[in-house]
PDB file of C-alpha atoms in Angstrom:
ATOM      1  CA  MET A   1      21.597  36.076 -48.576  1.00  0.00           C
ATOM      2  CA  GLU A   2      21.425  39.831 -49.038  1.00  0.00           C
ATOM      3  CA  MET A   3      17.905  40.038 -47.569  1.00  0.00           C
ATOM      4  CA  ARG A   4      17.329  41.490 -44.154  1.00  0.00           C
ATOM      5  CA  GLY A   5      17.107  38.821 -41.562  1.00  0.00           C
ATOM      6  CA  PRO A   6      18.024  36.840 -39.742  1.00  0.00           C
ATOM      7  CA  LEU A   7      16.660  34.163 -42.033  1.00  0.00           C
ATOM      8  CA  THR A   8      17.270  30.454 -41.860  1.00  0.00           C
ATOM      9  CA  LEU A   9      19.093  29.215 -44.952  1.00  0.00           C
ATOM     10  CA  SER A  10      19.151  25.512 -45.684  1.00  0.00           C
ATOM     11  CA  PHE A  11      21.664  24.304 -48.254  1.00  0.00           C
ATOM     12  CA  LEU A  12      21.545  21.001 -50.120  1.00  0.00           C
ATOM     13  CA  ALA A  13      24.274  18.694 -48.872  1.00  0.00           C
ATOM     14  CA  TYR A  14      25.456  18.102 -52.448  1.00  0.00           C
ATOM     15  CA  ALA A  15      25.439  21.791 -53.483  1.00  0.00           C
ATOM     16  CA  SER A  16      28.498  23.177 -55.206  1.00  0.00           C
ATOM     17  CA  ASP A  17      30.397  25.772 -53.202  1.00  0.00           C
ATOM     18  CA  LEU A  18      28.487  24.636 -50.118  1.00  0.00           C
ATOM     19  CA  VAL A  19      31.107  25.752 -47.590  1.00  0.00           C
ATOM     20  CA  LEU A  20      31.467  29.184 -49.216  1.00  0.00           C
ATOM     21  CA  GLN A  21      27.697  29.670 -49.443  1.00  0.00           C
ATOM     22  CA  ALA A  22      27.217  28.764 -45.780  1.00  0.00           C
ATOM     23  CA  LYS A  23      30.093  31.006 -44.704  1.00  0.00           C
ATOM     24  CA  THR A  24      28.617  33.924 -46.675  1.00  0.00           C
ATOM     25  CA  GLY A  25      25.175  33.315 -45.156  1.00  0.00           C
ATOM     26  CA  ARG A  26      26.617  33.233 -41.643  1.00  0.00           C
ATOM     27  CA  LYS A  27      28.510  36.489 -42.215  1.00  0.00           C
ATOM     28  CA  LYS A  28      25.218  38.102 -43.249  1.00  0.00           C
ATOM     29  CA  GLY A  29      23.695  37.042 -39.899  1.00  0.00           C
ATOM     30  CA  HIS A  30      21.621  34.123 -41.115  1.00  0.00           C
ATOM     31  CA  GLU A  31      21.174  30.750 -39.424  1.00  0.00           C
ATOM     32  CA  ILE A  32      22.517  27.787 -41.417  1.00  0.00           C
ATOM     33  CA  TRP A  33      20.887  24.377 -41.798  1.00  0.00           C
ATOM     34  CA  LEU A  34      21.629  21.410 -44.053  1.00  0.00           C
ATOM     35  CA  HIS A  35      19.019  20.211 -46.554  1.00  0.00           C
ATOM     36  CA  VAL A  36      19.461  16.422 -46.730  1.00  0.00           C
ATOM     37  CA  PRO A  37      18.007  14.487 -49.698  1.00  0.00           C
ATOM     38  CA  MET A  38      15.565  11.795 -48.620  1.00  0.00           C
ATOM     39  CA  GLU A  39      13.519   9.298 -50.588  1.00  0.00           C
ATOM     40  CA  PRO A  40      10.424  10.904 -52.129  1.00  0.00           C
ATOM     41  CA  GLY A  41       7.024   9.266 -52.389  1.00  0.00           C
ATOM     42  CA  SER A  42       7.322   8.837 -56.148  1.00  0.00           C
ATOM     43  CA  LEU A  43      10.082   6.842 -57.787  1.00  0.00           C
ATOM     44  CA  ASP A  44       9.774   9.162 -60.818  1.00  0.00           C
ATOM     45  CA  ILE A  45      11.307  12.077 -58.882  1.00  0.00           C
ATOM     46  CA  ASP A  46      15.086  12.396 -58.564  1.00  0.00           C
ATOM     47  CA  PRO A  47      16.078  13.784 -55.136  1.00  0.00           C
ATOM     48  CA  GLY A  48      19.741  14.005 -56.148  1.00  0.00           C
ATOM     49  CA  PRO A  49      22.854  12.080 -55.141  1.00  0.00           C
ATOM     50  CA  ASN A  50      23.504  10.403 -51.798  1.00  0.00           C
ATOM     51  CA  VAL A  51      19.836  10.211 -50.945  1.00  0.00           C
ATOM     52  CA  LEU A  52      18.644   8.487 -47.775  1.00  0.00           C
ATOM     53  CA  LEU A  53      16.553   5.506 -48.862  1.00  0.00           C
ATOM     54  CA  THR A  54      14.195   3.234 -46.974  1.00  0.00           C
ATOM     55  CA  GLY A  55      15.107  -0.415 -46.959  1.00  0.00           C
ATOM     56  CA  LEU A  56      18.860   0.128 -46.879  1.00  0.00           C
ATOM     57  CA  PRO A  57      20.821  -1.943 -44.382  1.00  0.00           C
ATOM     58  CA  PRO A  58      21.442   0.222 -41.280  1.00  0.00           C
ATOM     59  CA  LYS A  59      25.230   0.461 -41.876  1.00  0.00           C
ATOM     60  CA  LYS A  60      24.731   1.641 -45.469  1.00  0.00           C
ATOM     61  CA  LEU A  61      22.053   4.156 -44.429  1.00  0.00           C
ATOM     62  CA  LEU A  62      24.329   5.494 -41.697  1.00  0.00           C
ATOM     63  CA  SER A  63      27.216   5.767 -44.148  1.00  0.00           C
ATOM     64  CA  ILE A  64      25.130   7.859 -46.588  1.00  0.00           C
ATOM     65  CA  LEU A  65      23.728   9.985 -43.765  1.00  0.00           C
ATOM     66  CA  ARG A  66      27.210  10.667 -42.404  1.00  0.00           C
ATOM     67  CA  TRP A  67      28.434  11.648 -45.871  1.00  0.00           C
ATOM     68  CA  ASN A  68      25.629  14.229 -46.027  1.00  0.00           C
ATOM     69  CA  LEU A  69      26.223  15.520 -42.500  1.00  0.00           C
ATOM     70  CA  ASP A  70      29.980  15.796 -43.049  1.00  0.00           C
ATOM     71  CA  GLN A  71      29.637  18.133 -46.028  1.00  0.00           C
ATOM     72  CA  LEU A  72      29.342  21.161 -43.745  1.00  0.00           C
ATOM     73  CA  LYS A  73      30.354  22.284 -40.252  1.00  0.00           C
ATOM     74  CA  ASN A  74      28.774  24.627 -37.725  1.00  0.00           C
ATOM     75  CA  TYR A  75      25.140  24.296 -38.724  1.00  0.00           C
ATOM     76  CA  VAL A  76      22.102  24.041 -36.467  1.00  0.00           C
ATOM     77  CA  GLY A  77      20.423  20.969 -37.873  1.00  0.00           C
ATOM     78  CA  ILE A  78      18.896  19.363 -40.921  1.00  0.00           C
ATOM     79  CA  ASN A  79      15.639  19.391 -42.790  1.00  0.00           C
ATOM     80  CA  ASN A  80      14.413  16.979 -45.388  1.00  0.00           C
ATOM     81  CA  HIS A  81      14.759  17.580 -49.122  1.00  0.00           C
ATOM     82  CA  MET A  82      11.728  15.711 -50.424  1.00  0.00           C
ATOM     83  CA  GLY A  83      11.493  12.633 -48.183  1.00  0.00           C
ATOM     84  CA  SER A  84       7.798  11.725 -48.232  1.00  0.00           C
ATOM     85  CA  ARG A  85       8.617   8.014 -48.228  1.00  0.00           C
ATOM     86  CA  PHE A  86      11.693   8.210 -45.981  1.00  0.00           C
ATOM     87  CA  THR A  87      10.160  10.328 -43.198  1.00  0.00           C
ATOM     88  CA  ALA A  88       7.192   7.946 -42.980  1.00  0.00           C
ATOM     89  CA  GLU A  89       9.443   4.927 -42.336  1.00  0.00           C
ATOM     90  CA  THR A  90      10.084   4.790 -38.597  1.00  0.00           C
ATOM     91  CA  ASP A  91      13.047   2.374 -38.536  1.00  0.00           C
ATOM     92  CA  SER A  92      15.059   4.525 -40.949  1.00  0.00           C
ATOM     93  CA  MET A  93      14.064   7.689 -39.091  1.00  0.00           C
ATOM     94  CA  ARG A  94      15.254   6.181 -35.787  1.00  0.00           C
ATOM     95  CA  ILE A  95      18.681   5.519 -37.310  1.00  0.00           C
ATOM     96  CA  MET A  96      18.840   9.075 -38.636  1.00  0.00           C
ATOM     97  CA  MET A  97      17.668  10.632 -35.358  1.00  0.00           C
ATOM     98  CA  GLY A  98      20.212   8.616 -33.380  1.00  0.00           C
ATOM     99  CA  GLU A  99      23.001  10.165 -35.462  1.00  0.00           C
ATOM    100  CA  LEU A 100      21.513  13.656 -35.138  1.00  0.00           C
ATOM    101  CA  LYS A 101      21.375  13.255 -31.367  1.00  0.00           C
ATOM    102  CA  ARG A 102      24.982  12.018 -31.275  1.00  0.00           C
ATOM    103  CA  ARG A 103      26.054  15.152 -33.172  1.00  0.00           C
ATOM    104  CA  GLY A 104      23.863  17.591 -31.236  1.00  0.00           C
ATOM    105  CA  LEU A 105      21.841  18.563 -34.319  1.00  0.00           C
ATOM    106  CA  ALA A 106      18.185  19.547 -34.573  1.00  0.00           C
ATOM    107  CA  PHE A 107      15.573  18.374 -37.084  1.00  0.00           C
ATOM    108  CA  LEU A 108      13.117  20.570 -38.965  1.00  0.00           C
ATOM    109  CA  ASP A 109      10.415  18.368 -40.444  1.00  0.00           C
ATOM    110  CA  SER A 110       9.325  19.882 -43.741  1.00  0.00           C
ATOM    111  CA  ILE A 111       6.185  17.729 -43.500  1.00  0.00           C
ATOM    112  CA  THR A 112       6.281  16.619 -47.134  1.00  0.00           C
ATOM    113  CA  SER A 113       3.857  13.864 -46.148  1.00  0.00           C
ATOM    114  CA  PRO A 114       1.084  13.707 -43.559  1.00  0.00           C
ATOM    115  CA  LYS A 115       2.555  10.300 -42.642  1.00  0.00           C
ATOM    116  CA  SER A 116       5.872  11.795 -41.502  1.00  0.00           C
ATOM    117  CA  SER A 117       7.151  10.290 -38.277  1.00  0.00           C
ATOM    118  CA  GLY A 118       9.873  12.951 -37.923  1.00  0.00           C
ATOM    119  CA  THR A 119       8.493  14.913 -35.000  1.00  0.00           C
ATOM    120  CA  LYS A 120       7.406  11.821 -33.063  1.00  0.00           C
ATOM    121  CA  ILE A 121      10.707   9.947 -33.473  1.00  0.00           C
ATOM    122  CA  ALA A 122      12.806  13.059 -32.742  1.00  0.00           C
ATOM    123  CA  ARG A 123      10.940  13.589 -29.478  1.00  0.00           C
ATOM    124  CA  GLU A 124      11.305   9.910 -28.520  1.00  0.00           C
ATOM    125  CA  ILE A 125      15.074  10.045 -29.070  1.00  0.00           C
ATOM    126  CA  GLY A 126      15.589  13.516 -27.614  1.00  0.00           C
ATOM    127  CA  VAL A 127      16.484  15.446 -30.763  1.00  0.00           C
ATOM    128  CA  PRO A 128      15.408  19.112 -30.787  1.00  0.00           C
ATOM    129  CA  VAL A 129      12.628  19.265 -33.373  1.00  0.00           C
ATOM    130  CA  THR A 130      10.202  21.635 -34.989  1.00  0.00           C
ATOM    131  CA  LYS A 131       8.063  21.459 -38.099  1.00  0.00           C
ATOM    132  CA  ARG A 132       7.068  23.556 -41.036  1.00  0.00           C
ATOM    133  CA  ASN A 133       3.717  25.302 -40.824  1.00  0.00           C
ATOM    134  CA  ILE A 134       3.387  26.780 -44.318  1.00  0.00           C
ATOM    135  CA  PHE A 135       4.932  26.247 -47.738  1.00  0.00           C
ATOM    136  CA  LEU A 136       5.225  29.620 -49.419  1.00  0.00           C
ATOM    137  CA  ASP A 137       5.622  28.690 -53.037  1.00  0.00           C
ATOM    138  CA  HIS A 138       3.877  25.501 -54.122  1.00  0.00           C
ATOM    139  CA  ASP A 139       2.259  27.914 -56.570  1.00  0.00           C
ATOM    140  CA  ASN A 140       4.992  30.052 -58.146  1.00  0.00           C
ATOM    141  CA  ASP A 141       2.656  33.043 -58.562  1.00  0.00           C
ATOM    142  CA  LEU A 142       3.337  36.345 -56.765  1.00  0.00           C
ATOM    143  CA  SER A 143      -0.208  36.787 -55.455  1.00  0.00           C
ATOM    144  CA  ALA A 144      -0.352  33.159 -54.282  1.00  0.00           C
ATOM    145  CA  ILE A 145       2.939  33.592 -52.411  1.00  0.00           C
ATOM    146  CA  ASN A 146       1.675  36.839 -50.862  1.00  0.00           C
ATOM    147  CA  ARG A 147      -1.451  34.992 -49.654  1.00  0.00           C
ATOM    148  CA  GLN A 148       0.803  32.388 -48.023  1.00  0.00           C
ATOM    149  CA  LEU A 149       2.820  35.150 -46.335  1.00  0.00           C
ATOM    150  CA  SER A 150      -0.445  36.569 -44.970  1.00  0.00           C
ATOM    151  CA  MET A 151      -1.213  33.115 -43.590  1.00  0.00           C
ATOM    152  CA  VAL A 152       2.201  33.106 -41.899  1.00  0.00           C
ATOM    153  CA  GLU A 153       1.265  36.372 -40.170  1.00  0.00           C
ATOM    154  CA  MET A 154      -2.144  35.080 -39.057  1.00  0.00           C
ATOM    155  CA  LEU A 155      -0.623  31.889 -37.686  1.00  0.00           C
ATOM    156  CA  ALA A 156       2.161  33.766 -35.875  1.00  0.00           C
ATOM    157  CA  LYS A 157      -0.422  36.051 -34.246  1.00  0.00           C
ATOM    158  CA  ARG A 158      -2.549  33.093 -33.213  1.00  0.00           C
ATOM    159  CA  GLN A 159       0.148  30.760 -31.845  1.00  0.00           C
ATOM    160  CA  GLY A 160       3.087  33.097 -31.222  1.00  0.00           C
ATOM    161  CA  ARG A 161       5.312  31.719 -33.987  1.00  0.00           C
ATOM    162  CA  ALA A 162       5.238  30.289 -37.490  1.00  0.00           C
ATOM    163  CA  ILE A 163       7.710  28.481 -39.707  1.00  0.00           C
ATOM    164  CA  ALA A 164       7.445  28.949 -43.446  1.00  0.00           C
ATOM    165  CA  ILE A 165       9.554  27.277 -46.108  1.00  0.00           C
ATOM    166  CA  GLY A 166      10.203  28.739 -49.532  1.00  0.00           C
ATOM    167  CA  HIS A 167      12.629  28.238 -52.371  1.00  0.00           C
ATOM    168  CA  PRO A 168      15.163  30.628 -53.927  1.00  0.00           C
ATOM    169  CA  ARG A 169      13.030  31.291 -57.006  1.00  0.00           C
ATOM    170  CA  GLU A 170      12.764  34.756 -58.510  1.00  0.00           C
ATOM    171  CA  THR A 171       9.074  35.179 -57.630  1.00  0.00           C
ATOM    172  CA  SER A 172       9.509  33.867 -54.098  1.00  0.00           C
ATOM    173  CA  LEU A 173      12.507  36.111 -53.444  1.00  0.00           C
ATOM    174  CA  LYS A 174      10.654  39.166 -54.762  1.00  0.00           C
ATOM    175  CA  ALA A 175       7.635  38.506 -52.511  1.00  0.00           C
ATOM    176  CA  LEU A 176       9.817  37.748 -49.498  1.00  0.00           C
ATOM    177  CA  GLU A 177      11.964  40.848 -49.904  1.00  0.00           C
ATOM    178  CA  LEU A 178       8.912  43.123 -49.991  1.00  0.00           C
ATOM    179  CA  TRP A 179       7.279  41.299 -47.075  1.00  0.00           C
ATOM    180  CA  LEU A 180      10.394  41.459 -44.892  1.00  0.00           C
ATOM    181  CA  ASN A 181      10.338  45.253 -45.154  1.00  0.00           C
ATOM    182  CA  THR A 182       6.870  45.325 -43.524  1.00  0.00           C
ATOM    183  CA  LEU A 183       7.545  43.110 -40.498  1.00  0.00           C
ATOM    184  CA  ASN A 184       8.741  45.710 -38.002  1.00  0.00           C
ATOM    185  CA  SER A 185       5.741  47.953 -38.596  1.00  0.00           C
ATOM    186  CA  LYS A 186       3.458  44.955 -38.076  1.00  0.00           C
ATOM    187  CA  GLY A 187       5.150  43.969 -34.826  1.00  0.00           C
ATOM    188  CA  PHE A 188       6.720  40.704 -36.026  1.00  0.00           C
ATOM    189  CA  GLN A 189      10.211  39.501 -35.245  1.00  0.00           C
ATOM    190  CA  LEU A 190      12.233  37.000 -37.238  1.00  0.00           C
TER     191      LEU A 190
END
């Protein structure tokens, strides 16, 4: 939160001190999103409590979604925490997008699966949507993260914008902090 920005900070819906963290981020000039746990592709991975699952009856799915969305106020939208299985299931995504539209929230598709229907369904329903271009830290190595940041720059030059997602890990934060200090001289704007 202390990094120069503005950055977009996405907090897990079940995080402790969520309201305080979001308030602190806002005061520092950052944009706030909610990171909602969604069913991963593998049943061996635990996405955390109150996860959106495929195959739930619509009322139950809506109840869990609303619990997640109600954990915070004054945020721009949501992105998926995990969710490879959930984002690929169009009926569940339609239910979720209907609630996002009702609340005036956007959706950032993290694209955790090439089968994600997030962008398509959001557009059909009229939910503001965008998607991740680059993951910064699949490899938690400083030089690998720096290579990903270079790819962010190349993509932004080529298409006029780029969205990168990273995690608050020590190596990622170190790389990001150094990189942020170079943006103005390179002509980029957050």
